[in-house]
PDB file of C-alpha atoms and ligand atoms in Angstrom:
ATOM      1  CA  MET A   5      26.327 -40.645 315.228  1.00 87.00           C
ATOM      2  CA  ASN A   6      26.267 -38.743 318.469  1.00 92.00           C
ATOM      3  CA  ILE A   7      26.547 -34.964 318.439  1.00 94.00           C
ATOM      4  CA  ASP A   8      27.403 -35.042 322.145  1.00 95.00           C
ATOM      5  CA  ASN A   9      30.809 -36.424 321.090  1.00 96.00           C
ATOM      6  CA  ILE A  10      31.663 -33.129 319.397  1.00 97.00           C
ATOM      7  CA  TYR A  11      33.766 -30.712 321.440  1.00 97.00           C
ATOM      8  CA  ILE A  12      35.888 -27.598 321.110  1.00 98.00           C
ATOM      9  CA  GLN A  13      39.658 -28.037 321.567  1.00 97.00           C
ATOM     10  CA  ASP A  14      42.171 -25.265 322.239  1.00 97.00           C
ATOM     11  CA  ILE A  15      44.986 -25.665 319.721  1.00 95.00           C
ATOM     12  CA  SER A  16      46.785 -22.345 320.293  1.00 94.00           C
ATOM     13  CA  ALA A  17      49.919 -24.290 321.255  1.00 92.00           C
ATOM     14  CA  LEU A  18      50.065 -25.746 317.743  1.00 89.00           C
ATOM     15  CA  TYR A  19      50.602 -22.209 316.512  1.00 86.00           C
ATOM     16  CA  ASP A  20      53.160 -21.370 319.238  1.00 86.00           C
ATOM     17  CA  ASN A  21      50.458 -19.370 321.030  1.00 87.00           C
ATOM     18  CA  ILE A  22      50.680 -16.534 318.505  1.00 85.00           C
ATOM     19  CA  LEU A  23      46.997 -17.123 317.825  1.00 89.00           C
ATOM     20  CA  ASN A  24      44.015 -17.640 320.086  1.00 95.00           C
ATOM     21  CA  ILE A  25      42.665 -20.560 318.118  1.00 96.00           C
ATOM     22  CA  ASN A  26      40.208 -23.353 318.884  1.00 97.00           C
ATOM     23  CA  ILE A  27      38.913 -26.177 316.727  1.00 98.00           C
ATOM     24  CA  LEU A  28      35.395 -27.593 316.543  1.00 98.00           C
ATOM     25  CA  ARG A  29      35.939 -31.365 316.545  1.00 97.00           C
ATOM     26  CA  ALA A  30      32.992 -32.295 314.317  1.00 97.00           C
ATOM     27  CA  ASP A  31      35.130 -35.275 313.237  1.00 95.00           C
ATOM     28  CA  MET A  32      34.263 -36.876 316.600  1.00 95.00           C
ATOM     29  CA  LEU A  33      30.612 -37.302 315.572  1.00 95.00           C
ATOM     30  CA  ASP A  34      31.194 -40.832 314.262  1.00 92.00           C
ATOM     31  CA  PRO A  35      34.194 -42.814 313.021  1.00 87.00           C
ATOM     32  CA  VAL A  36      32.568 -43.402 309.611  1.00 88.00           C
ATOM     33  CA  VAL A  37      29.952 -40.703 309.033  1.00 90.00           C
ATOM     34  CA  SER A  38      32.385 -37.824 308.979  1.00 80.00           C
ATOM     35  CA  GLY A  39      31.576 -34.445 310.512  1.00 89.00           C
ATOM     36  CA  ASN A  40      30.167 -32.151 307.911  1.00 96.00           C
ATOM     37  CA  LYS A  41      28.731 -34.886 305.697  1.00 96.00           C
ATOM     38  CA  TRP A  42      26.185 -35.917 308.328  1.00 96.00           C
ATOM     39  CA  PHE A  43      25.183 -32.310 308.937  1.00 97.00           C
ATOM     40  CA  LYS A  44      24.677 -31.768 305.198  1.00 97.00           C
ATOM     41  CA  LEU A  45      22.743 -35.046 304.798  1.00 97.00           C
ATOM     42  CA  GLN A  46      20.343 -34.729 307.706  1.00 97.00           C
ATOM     43  CA  PHE A  47      17.550 -32.776 305.963  1.00 98.00           C
ATOM     44  CA  TYR A  48      17.902 -34.658 302.663  1.00 98.00           C
ATOM     45  CA  VAL A  49      17.253 -37.828 304.644  1.00 98.00           C
ATOM     46  CA  ARG A  50      14.400 -36.281 306.636  1.00 98.00           C
ATOM     47  CA  ASP A  51      12.740 -35.081 303.395  1.00 98.00           C
ATOM     48  CA  ALA A  52      13.239 -38.467 301.703  1.00 98.00           C
ATOM     49  CA  ILE A  53      11.527 -40.271 304.577  1.00 98.00           C
ATOM     50  CA  ALA A  54       8.715 -37.696 304.691  1.00 98.00           C
ATOM     51  CA  ALA A  55       8.151 -38.210 300.943  1.00 98.00           C
ATOM     52  CA  GLY A  56       7.909 -41.981 301.455  1.00 98.00           C
ATOM     53  CA  LYS A  57      11.088 -42.789 299.493  1.00 98.00           C
ATOM     54  CA  THR A  58      12.820 -46.090 300.187  1.00 98.00           C
ATOM     55  CA  THR A  59      16.222 -45.314 298.672  1.00 98.00           C
ATOM     56  CA  LEU A  60      18.872 -42.590 298.731  1.00 98.00           C
ATOM     57  CA  ALA A  61      20.826 -42.156 295.502  1.00 98.00           C
ATOM     58  CA  THR A  62      23.962 -40.068 295.192  1.00 98.00           C
ATOM     59  CA  LEU A  63      27.333 -39.725 293.434  1.00 97.00           C
ATOM     60  CA  GLY A  64      31.008 -39.461 294.351  1.00 97.00           C
ATOM     61  CA  GLY A  65      34.597 -40.604 293.885  1.00 95.00           C
ATOM     62  CA  PRO A  66      36.126 -43.895 295.138  1.00 95.00           C
ATOM     63  CA  TYR A  67      37.413 -42.232 298.350  1.00 92.00           C
ATOM     64  CA  SER A  68      34.381 -40.016 298.860  1.00 93.00           C
ATOM     65  CA  ASN A  69      33.493 -39.120 302.443  1.00 93.00           C
ATOM     66  CA  HIS A  70      30.014 -38.305 301.135  1.00 95.00           C
ATOM     67  CA  ILE A  71      29.507 -41.806 299.664  1.00 96.00           C
ATOM     68  CA  ILE A  72      30.405 -43.697 302.831  1.00 96.00           C
ATOM     69  CA  ALA A  73      28.444 -41.217 304.989  1.00 96.00           C
ATOM     70  CA  THR A  74      25.338 -41.714 302.808  1.00 97.00           C
ATOM     71  CA  ALA A  75      25.754 -45.510 302.932  1.00 97.00           C
ATOM     72  CA  LYS A  76      26.039 -45.718 306.705  1.00 97.00           C
ATOM     73  CA  TYR A  77      23.576 -42.983 307.635  1.00 97.00           C
ATOM     74  CA  GLY A  78      21.030 -44.348 305.137  1.00 97.00           C
ATOM     75  CA  ALA A  79      21.401 -47.844 306.613  1.00 97.00           C
ATOM     76  CA  THR A  80      20.962 -46.451 310.125  1.00 96.00           C
ATOM     77  CA  MET A  81      17.717 -44.786 309.032  1.00 97.00           C
ATOM     78  CA  GLY A  82      16.382 -47.948 307.365  1.00 97.00           C
ATOM     79  CA  LEU A  83      16.849 -46.704 303.798  1.00 98.00           C
ATOM     80  CA  ASN A  84      18.461 -48.430 300.828  1.00 98.00           C
ATOM     81  CA  THR A  85      21.347 -46.582 299.201  1.00 98.00           C
ATOM     82  CA  VAL A  86      22.693 -46.411 295.653  1.00 98.00           C
ATOM     83  CA  GLY A  87      26.030 -44.813 294.777  1.00 98.00           C
ATOM     84  CA  PHE A  88      27.166 -43.765 291.294  1.00 98.00           C
ATOM     85  CA  ILE A  89      30.967 -43.861 291.431  1.00 98.00           C
ATOM     86  CA  ARG A  90      33.437 -41.916 289.279  1.00 97.00           C
ATOM     87  CA  GLY A  91      35.612 -44.137 287.046  1.00 97.00           C
ATOM     88  CA  GLU A  92      35.462 -47.685 285.718  1.00 96.00           C
ATOM     89  CA  LYS A  93      35.184 -50.493 288.251  1.00 96.00           C
ATOM     90  CA  PRO A  94      38.722 -51.257 289.496  1.00 93.00           C
ATOM     91  CA  THR A  95      39.944 -54.816 290.098  1.00 95.00           C
ATOM     92  CA  THR A  96      40.432 -53.966 293.757  1.00 95.00           C
ATOM     93  CA  LEU A  97      37.852 -51.719 295.366  1.00 95.00           C
ATOM     94  CA  SER A  98      39.004 -48.874 297.617  1.00 94.00           C
ATOM     95  CA  PRO A  99      38.449 -49.445 301.367  1.00 93.00           C
ATOM     96  CA  THR A 100      35.826 -46.690 301.228  1.00 94.00           C
ATOM     97  CA  LEU A 101      33.791 -48.512 298.575  1.00 97.00           C
ATOM     98  CA  THR A 102      34.229 -51.877 300.305  1.00 97.00           C
ATOM     99  CA  ASP A 103      32.785 -50.306 303.468  1.00 96.00           C
ATOM    100  CA  ALA A 104      29.977 -48.691 301.467  1.00 97.00           C
ATOM    101  CA  ILE A 105      28.984 -52.133 300.119  1.00 98.00           C
ATOM    102  CA  GLN A 106      29.181 -53.577 303.628  1.00 97.00           C
ATOM    103  CA  ASN A 107      26.728 -50.884 304.685  1.00 97.00           C
ATOM    104  CA  GLY A 108      24.348 -52.115 301.991  1.00 97.00           C
ATOM    105  CA  MET A 109      25.061 -49.624 299.219  1.00 98.00           C
ATOM    106  CA  THR A 110      24.577 -50.738 295.600  1.00 98.00           C
ATOM    107  CA  LEU A 111      27.345 -49.303 293.416  1.00 98.00           C
ATOM    108  CA  HIS A 112      27.237 -48.293 289.746  1.00 98.00           C
ATOM    109  CA  PHE A 113      30.497 -47.311 288.073  1.00 98.00           C
ATOM    110  CA  VAL A 114      30.472 -44.422 285.592  1.00 97.00           C
ATOM    111  CA  SER A 115      33.349 -43.525 283.253  1.00 97.00           C
ATOM    112  CA  ARG A 116      35.234 -40.351 284.195  1.00 96.00           C
ATOM    113  CA  GLU A 117      33.976 -38.773 280.985  1.00 96.00           C
ATOM    114  CA  ASP A 118      30.302 -39.447 281.714  1.00 96.00           C
ATOM    115  CA  PHE A 119      30.783 -38.450 285.338  1.00 96.00           C
ATOM    116  CA  GLU A 120      31.546 -34.880 284.212  1.00 94.00           C
ATOM    117  CA  GLN A 121      27.826 -34.467 283.588  1.00 95.00           C
ATOM    118  CA  THR A 122      26.189 -35.461 286.838  1.00 93.00           C
ATOM    119  CA  GLU A 123      22.841 -33.915 285.789  1.00 94.00           C
ATOM    120  CA  LYS A 124      22.644 -36.487 282.989  1.00 96.00           C
ATOM    121  CA  ILE A 125      23.337 -39.362 285.372  1.00 97.00           C
ATOM    122  CA  ILE A 126      20.558 -38.117 287.630  1.00 96.00           C
ATOM    123  CA  ALA A 127      18.156 -37.561 284.701  1.00 96.00           C
ATOM    124  CA  HIS A 128      18.781 -41.068 283.298  1.00 96.00           C
ATOM    125  CA  ASN A 129      18.372 -42.785 286.652  1.00 97.00           C
ATOM    126  CA  GLN A 130      15.020 -41.634 287.944  1.00 97.00           C
ATOM    127  CA  ASP A 131      12.985 -44.019 290.072  1.00 98.00           C
ATOM    128  CA  PRO A 132       9.832 -43.066 291.997  1.00 98.00           C
ATOM    129  CA  ASN A 133      11.242 -44.697 295.134  1.00 98.00           C
ATOM    130  CA  TRP A 134      14.553 -42.856 295.001  1.00 98.00           C
ATOM    131  CA  ALA A 135      15.516 -39.545 296.573  1.00 98.00           C
ATOM    132  CA  TRP A 136      18.504 -38.079 294.724  1.00 98.00           C
ATOM    133  CA  ILE A 137      21.100 -36.204 296.768  1.00 98.00           C
ATOM    134  CA  PRO A 138      23.459 -33.969 294.740  1.00 96.00           C
ATOM    135  CA  GLU A 139      27.201 -34.726 294.775  1.00 95.00           C
ATOM    136  CA  GLY A 140      28.731 -33.569 298.059  1.00 93.00           C
ATOM    137  CA  GLY A 141      25.270 -32.676 299.378  1.00 96.00           C
ATOM    138  CA  TYR A 142      25.413 -29.369 297.488  1.00 96.00           C
ATOM    139  CA  GLY A 143      22.160 -27.426 297.719  1.00 97.00           C
ATOM    140  CA  VAL A 144      20.040 -25.320 300.059  1.00 97.00           C
ATOM    141  CA  THR A 145      18.904 -28.462 301.916  1.00 98.00           C
ATOM    142  CA  GLY A 146      22.538 -29.366 302.611  1.00 98.00           C
ATOM    143  CA  THR A 147      23.313 -25.811 303.650  1.00 98.00           C
ATOM    144  CA  ASP A 148      20.382 -25.720 306.084  1.00 97.00           C
ATOM    145  CA  GLY A 149      21.783 -28.850 307.710  1.00 97.00           C
ATOM    146  CA  ALA A 150      25.295 -27.383 307.922  1.00 98.00           C
ATOM    147  CA  LYS A 151      24.002 -24.323 309.820  1.00 97.00           C
ATOM    148  CA  SER A 152      23.734 -26.345 313.007  1.00 96.00           C
ATOM    149  CA  MET A 153      27.503 -26.950 313.004  1.00 97.00           C
ATOM    150  CA  LEU A 154      27.791 -23.462 314.525  1.00 97.00           C
ATOM    151  CA  THR A 155      24.959 -23.863 317.020  1.00 96.00           C
ATOM    152  CA  ILE A 156      25.560 -27.275 318.635  1.00 96.00           C
ATOM    153  CA  LYS A 157      28.154 -25.539 320.842  1.00 97.00           C
ATOM    154  CA  ASP A 158      28.294 -21.928 322.049  1.00 97.00           C
ATOM    155  CA  THR A 159      30.464 -20.313 319.373  1.00 98.00           C
ATOM    156  CA  SER A 160      29.424 -16.703 320.022  1.00 98.00           C
ATOM    157  CA  SER A 161      32.794 -15.638 321.479  1.00 98.00           C
ATOM    158  CA  TYR A 162      34.674 -16.225 318.202  1.00 98.00           C
ATOM    159  CA  ASP A 163      35.086 -13.422 315.661  1.00 98.00           C
ATOM    160  CA  THR A 164      36.586 -15.536 312.890  1.00 98.00           C
ATOM    161  CA  ILE A 165      35.317 -18.928 311.669  1.00 98.00           C
ATOM    162  CA  ILE A 166      37.511 -20.799 309.152  1.00 98.00           C
ATOM    163  CA  CYS A 167      36.659 -23.950 307.183  1.00 98.00           C
ATOM    164  CA  ALA A 168      37.819 -26.032 304.219  1.00 98.00           C
ATOM    165  CA  VAL A 169      35.769 -25.635 301.039  1.00 98.00           C
ATOM    166  CA  GLY A 170      34.886 -28.232 298.402  1.00 96.00           C
ATOM    167  CA  THR A 171      31.388 -27.566 297.038  1.00 96.00           C
ATOM    168  CA  GLY A 172      30.920 -24.632 299.460  1.00 97.00           C
ATOM    169  CA  THR A 173      27.758 -26.118 300.988  1.00 98.00           C
ATOM    170  CA  MET A 174      29.180 -26.177 304.524  1.00 98.00           C
ATOM    171  CA  MET A 175      30.645 -22.669 304.204  1.00 98.00           C
ATOM    172  CA  ALA A 176      27.282 -21.309 303.032  1.00 98.00           C
ATOM    173  CA  GLY A 177      25.680 -22.875 306.120  1.00 98.00           C
ATOM    174  CA  LEU A 178      28.281 -21.289 308.397  1.00 98.00           C
ATOM    175  CA  ILE A 179      27.703 -17.897 306.739  1.00 98.00           C
ATOM    176  CA  LYS A 180      23.958 -18.270 307.326  1.00 98.00           C
ATOM    177  CA  ALA A 181      24.511 -19.176 310.987  1.00 98.00           C
ATOM    178  CA  ALA A 182      27.224 -16.559 311.699  1.00 98.00           C
ATOM    179  CA  ALA A 183      26.451 -13.624 314.015  1.00 98.00           C
ATOM    180  CA  PRO A 184      27.014 -10.043 312.779  1.00 97.00           C
ATOM    181  CA  HIS A 185      30.390  -9.791 314.614  1.00 98.00           C
ATOM    182  CA  GLN A 186      31.683 -12.971 312.924  1.00 98.00           C
ATOM    183  CA  LYS A 187      33.556 -13.360 309.645  1.00 98.00           C
ATOM    184  CA  VAL A 188      33.654 -16.691 307.800  1.00 98.00           C
ATOM    185  CA  ILE A 189      36.831 -17.532 305.870  1.00 98.00           C
ATOM    186  CA  GLY A 190      36.966 -20.477 303.458  1.00 98.00           C
ATOM    187  CA  ILE A 191      40.113 -22.248 302.274  1.00 98.00           C
ATOM    188  CA  SER A 192      39.359 -23.675 298.827  1.00 97.00           C
ATOM    189  CA  VAL A 193      40.923 -27.110 298.223  1.00 97.00           C
ATOM    190  CA  LEU A 194      40.430 -26.950 294.446  1.00 96.00           C
ATOM    191  CA  LYS A 195      42.777 -25.177 292.067  1.00 95.00           C
ATOM    192  CA  ASN A 196      41.486 -22.006 290.404  1.00 91.00           C
ATOM    193  CA  ASN A 197      37.909 -22.751 291.387  1.00 93.00           C
ATOM    194  CA  VAL A 198      36.698 -19.406 290.099  1.00 92.00           C
ATOM    195  CA  SER A 199      33.021 -20.371 290.174  1.00 96.00           C
ATOM    196  CA  ILE A 200      32.990 -21.213 293.902  1.00 97.00           C
ATOM    197  CA  ASP A 201      31.960 -17.725 295.038  1.00 96.00           C
ATOM    198  CA  ALA A 202      28.930 -17.792 292.724  1.00 97.00           C
ATOM    199  CA  GLU A 203      28.082 -21.340 293.876  1.00 97.00           C
ATOM    200  CA  ILE A 204      28.103 -20.226 297.515  1.00 98.00           C
ATOM    201  CA  LYS A 205      26.105 -17.073 296.792  1.00 98.00           C
ATOM    202  CA  ALA A 206      23.501 -19.204 295.000  1.00 98.00           C
ATOM    203  CA  LEU A 207      22.806 -20.865 298.374  1.00 98.00           C
ATOM    204  CA  LEU A 208      22.387 -17.560 300.257  1.00 98.00           C
ATOM    205  CA  THR A 209      19.542 -15.052 300.414  1.00 97.00           C
ATOM    206  CA  ALA A 210      19.995 -11.467 299.175  1.00 97.00           C
ATOM    207  CA  GLU A 211      20.712 -10.285 302.749  1.00 96.00           C
ATOM    208  CA  GLU A 212      23.068 -13.149 303.566  1.00 98.00           C
ATOM    209  CA  VAL A 213      25.194 -12.346 300.520  1.00 97.00           C
ATOM    210  CA  ASN A 214      26.131  -9.097 302.298  1.00 97.00           C
ATOM    211  CA  LYS A 215      27.433 -10.874 305.407  1.00 98.00           C
ATOM    212  CA  SER A 216      31.163 -10.958 306.108  1.00 98.00           C
ATOM    213  CA  PHE A 217      32.963 -13.789 304.299  1.00 98.00           C
ATOM    214  CA  GLU A 218      36.069 -14.366 302.200  1.00 98.00           C
ATOM    215  CA  MET A 219      37.433 -17.186 300.026  1.00 97.00           C
ATOM    216  CA  ILE A 220      41.164 -17.938 299.958  1.00 97.00           C
ATOM    217  CA  HIS A 221      42.570 -19.801 296.944  1.00 97.00           C
ATOM    218  CA  ASP A 222      46.261 -20.135 297.881  1.00 97.00           C
ATOM    219  CA  TYR A 223      46.336 -23.490 299.701  1.00 97.00           C
ATOM    220  CA  HIS A 224      45.186 -26.144 297.217  1.00 97.00           C
ATOM    221  CA  PHE A 225      48.717 -27.674 296.988  1.00 97.00           C
ATOM    222  CA  GLY A 226      48.357 -28.202 293.246  1.00 95.00           C
ATOM    223  CA  GLY A 227      44.678 -29.145 293.141  1.00 95.00           C
ATOM    224  CA  TYR A 228      42.009 -31.436 294.567  1.00 94.00           C
ATOM    225  CA  ALA A 229      43.582 -34.365 296.472  1.00 92.00           C
ATOM    226  CA  LYS A 230      47.092 -33.278 295.447  1.00 95.00           C
ATOM    227  CA  HIS A 231      49.681 -33.143 298.220  1.00 95.00           C
ATOM    228  CA  THR A 232      53.342 -32.504 298.992  1.00 95.00           C
ATOM    229  CA  PRO A 233      55.820 -34.002 301.499  1.00 95.00           C
ATOM    230  CA  ALA A 234      55.546 -30.751 303.496  1.00 95.00           C
ATOM    231  CA  LEU A 235      51.802 -31.275 303.876  1.00 96.00           C
ATOM    232  CA  ILE A 236      52.282 -34.883 305.054  1.00 96.00           C
ATOM    233  CA  ASP A 237      54.952 -33.766 307.572  1.00 96.00           C
ATOM    234  CA  PHE A 238      52.555 -31.100 308.815  1.00 96.00           C
ATOM    235  CA  MET A 239      49.817 -33.709 309.326  1.00 96.00           C
ATOM    236  CA  ASN A 240      52.118 -35.979 311.320  1.00 96.00           C
ATOM    237  CA  ASP A 241      53.228 -32.985 313.377  1.00 95.00           C
ATOM    238  CA  CYS A 242      49.632 -31.947 314.178  1.00 96.00           C
ATOM    239  CA  TYR A 243      48.920 -35.452 315.375  1.00 96.00           C
ATOM    240  CA  LYS A 244      52.065 -35.644 317.484  1.00 95.00           C
ATOM    241  CA  LYS A 245      51.529 -32.278 319.160  1.00 94.00           C
ATOM    242  CA  MET A 246      47.744 -32.165 319.546  1.00 93.00           C
ATOM    243  CA  GLU A 247      46.422 -35.643 318.721  1.00 93.00           C
ATOM    244  CA  LEU A 248      44.697 -33.961 315.821  1.00 96.00           C
ATOM    245  CA  PRO A 249      44.027 -36.354 312.928  1.00 95.00           C
ATOM    246  CA  LEU A 250      43.764 -34.400 309.674  1.00 96.00           C
ATOM    247  CA  ASP A 251      43.043 -35.558 306.126  1.00 95.00           C
ATOM    248  CA  PHE A 252      45.190 -34.459 303.205  1.00 94.00           C
ATOM    249  CA  VAL A 253      42.258 -33.507 300.961  1.00 95.00           C
ATOM    250  CA  TYR A 254      40.572 -30.946 303.216  1.00 96.00           C
ATOM    251  CA  THR A 255      41.513 -30.249 306.802  1.00 97.00           C
ATOM    252  CA  ALA A 256      45.322 -30.452 306.455  1.00 97.00           C
ATOM    253  CA  LYS A 257      45.189 -27.755 303.762  1.00 98.00           C
ATOM    254  CA  LEU A 258      42.889 -25.743 306.003  1.00 98.00           C
ATOM    255  CA  MET A 259      45.187 -25.928 309.022  1.00 97.00           C
ATOM    256  CA  TYR A 260      48.347 -25.339 306.986  1.00 97.00           C
ATOM    257  CA  GLY A 261      46.714 -22.335 305.346  1.00 97.00           C
ATOM    258  CA  VAL A 262      45.700 -20.869 308.687  1.00 96.00           C
ATOM    259  CA  ARG A 263      49.273 -21.145 309.943  1.00 93.00           C
ATOM    260  CA  ASP A 264      50.671 -19.487 306.857  1.00 95.00           C
ATOM    261  CA  LEU A 265      48.082 -16.705 306.977  1.00 96.00           C
ATOM    262  CA  ALA A 266      48.923 -16.127 310.646  1.00 93.00           C
ATOM    263  CA  THR A 267      52.626 -15.733 309.905  1.00 91.00           C
ATOM    264  CA  LYS A 268      51.678 -13.214 307.211  1.00 94.00           C
ATOM    265  CA  GLY A 269      49.735 -11.115 309.739  1.00 93.00           C
ATOM    266  CA  LYS A 270      46.263 -11.934 308.439  1.00 96.00           C
ATOM    267  CA  PHE A 271      44.693 -12.053 311.913  1.00 96.00           C
ATOM    268  CA  GLU A 272      44.547  -9.410 314.691  1.00 93.00           C
ATOM    269  CA  PRO A 273      46.464 -10.586 317.793  1.00 90.00           C
ATOM    270  CA  SER A 274      43.230 -10.140 319.786  1.00 93.00           C
ATOM    271  CA  SER A 275      41.243 -12.260 317.327  1.00 96.00           C
ATOM    272  CA  LYS A 276      39.449 -15.370 318.601  1.00 98.00           C
ATOM    273  CA  ILE A 277      39.490 -17.964 315.843  1.00 98.00           C
ATOM    274  CA  LEU A 278      37.400 -21.111 315.462  1.00 98.00           C
ATOM    275  CA  VAL A 279      38.450 -23.575 312.780  1.00 98.00           C
ATOM    276  CA  ILE A 280      36.074 -26.346 311.769  1.00 98.00           C
ATOM    277  CA  HIS A 281      37.355 -29.925 311.812  1.00 97.00           C
ATOM    278  CA  SER A 282      34.904 -31.175 309.214  1.00 97.00           C
ATOM    279  CA  GLY A 283      35.939 -34.841 309.640  1.00 93.00           C
ATOM    280  CA  GLY A 284      36.445 -36.906 306.521  1.00 86.00           C
ATOM    281  CA  LEU A 285      39.467 -39.124 306.891  1.00 86.00           C
ATOM    282  CA  GLN A 286      38.612 -41.427 303.936  1.00 84.00           C
ATOM    283  CA  GLY A 287      41.222 -39.940 301.595  1.00 85.00           C
ATOM    284  CA  ASN A 288      44.007 -40.960 303.981  1.00 89.00           C
ATOM    285  CA  ARG A 289      43.118 -44.601 303.249  1.00 88.00           C
ATOM    286  CA  SER A 290      44.623 -44.153 299.772  1.00 88.00           C
ATOM    287  CA  PHE A 291      48.113 -43.756 301.309  1.00 91.00           C
ATOM    288  CA  LYS A 292      50.689 -46.515 301.635  1.00 90.00           C
ATOM    289  CA  LYS A 293      50.896 -47.849 305.193  1.00 88.00           C
ATOM    290  CA  GLY A 294      53.411 -45.866 307.204  1.00 90.00           C
ATOM    291  CA  THR A 295      53.011 -42.556 305.359  1.00 92.00           C
ATOM    292  CA  LEU A 296      51.048 -41.218 308.303  1.00 93.00           C
ATOM    293  CA  THR A 297      51.912 -41.882 311.942  1.00 92.00           C
ATOM    294  CA  PHE A 298      48.231 -42.131 312.930  1.00 91.00           C
TER     295      PHE A 298
HETATM  296  C1  PLP B 325      33.383 -32.826 301.985  1.00 83.24           C
HETATM  297  C2  PLP B 325      34.322 -32.187 302.945  1.00 83.24           C
HETATM  298  C3  PLP B 325      34.538 -30.791 302.950  1.00 83.24           C
HETATM  299  C4  PLP B 325      33.922 -29.871 301.940  1.00 83.24           C
HETATM  300  O1  PLP B 325      32.587 -29.520 302.251  1.00 83.24           O
HETATM  301  P1  PLP B 325      31.753 -28.697 301.203  1.00 83.24           P
HETATM  302  O2  PLP B 325      30.460 -28.478 301.893  1.00 83.24           O
HETATM  303  O3  PLP B 325      31.588 -29.569 299.980  1.00 83.24           O
HETATM  304  O4  PLP B 325      32.480 -27.460 300.867  1.00 83.24           O
HETATM  305  C5  PLP B 325      35.389 -30.274 303.906  1.00 83.24           C
HETATM  306  N1  PLP B 325      36.012 -31.072 304.799  1.00 83.24           N
HETATM  307  C6  PLP B 325      35.841 -32.401 304.809  1.00 83.24           C
HETATM  308  C7  PLP B 325      36.583 -33.207 305.795  1.00 83.24           C
HETATM  309  C8  PLP B 325      34.992 -33.017 303.886  1.00 83.24           C
HETATM  310  O5  PLP B 325      34.859 -34.347 303.907  1.00 83.24           O
END
């Protein structure tokens, strides 16, 4: 994990130069510990070590970027890791879970039904040596970590910051870190996630709630981890033109949404846009070989 590997890339050509648009390549942080997950984890890990805990415990799906990031980052910091995984144990583990085990993580499989109530899983699995991290790193601690995504590079010249939204933890951090002249736009990757605005506001102070931000719900492609041939073609095209590897769960929907919004006149021609490449290519490992060209 090396934040010096992160850079800003001009991708205006991808949008036929109708937009002045750059991308923060937080995906370059590490090949395994994907961009935003490390930022969200950093203070959970710091607090766990300060409290003398030996083990990080968290939850996620079989292709979770958060699970593999916790496994590898925890191992790097000398901590044990435990992952509670959604669904019964499959006969063949996903590559993500295989890698998590290789990084020392102990896995516990939880039925989809029981996984609906993550608070219960956490309540029933308390251990004095464990530090629990909420699913996806959601929480003020995760948000505080995500703030530095906007400050590791000089991002003051941009007026619009756009990111993909799952739990909203990263977006809340970007809102906190944004300057008064900046607006933060989130592209939600879940279908009809009506509670997301409240979940983001719960992470902000009373003043921060009045900052400039907007959630867009039109680019979920049918729901979380759903996709269409058009989305896959778009991903292959982004890689061909810009060497930009996207994932179909988050950043492809983000980039596709930005293009569609641009064609609909959402942005001022003078606008300087920064999109966040939040990393997270684990989901792509669920595809058949050959689906993607990268
Ligand atoms: C997890 C993830 C997100 C969503 O972040 P939240 O803070 O949960 O909204 C976005 N992009 C990528 C690549 C991710 O892995």
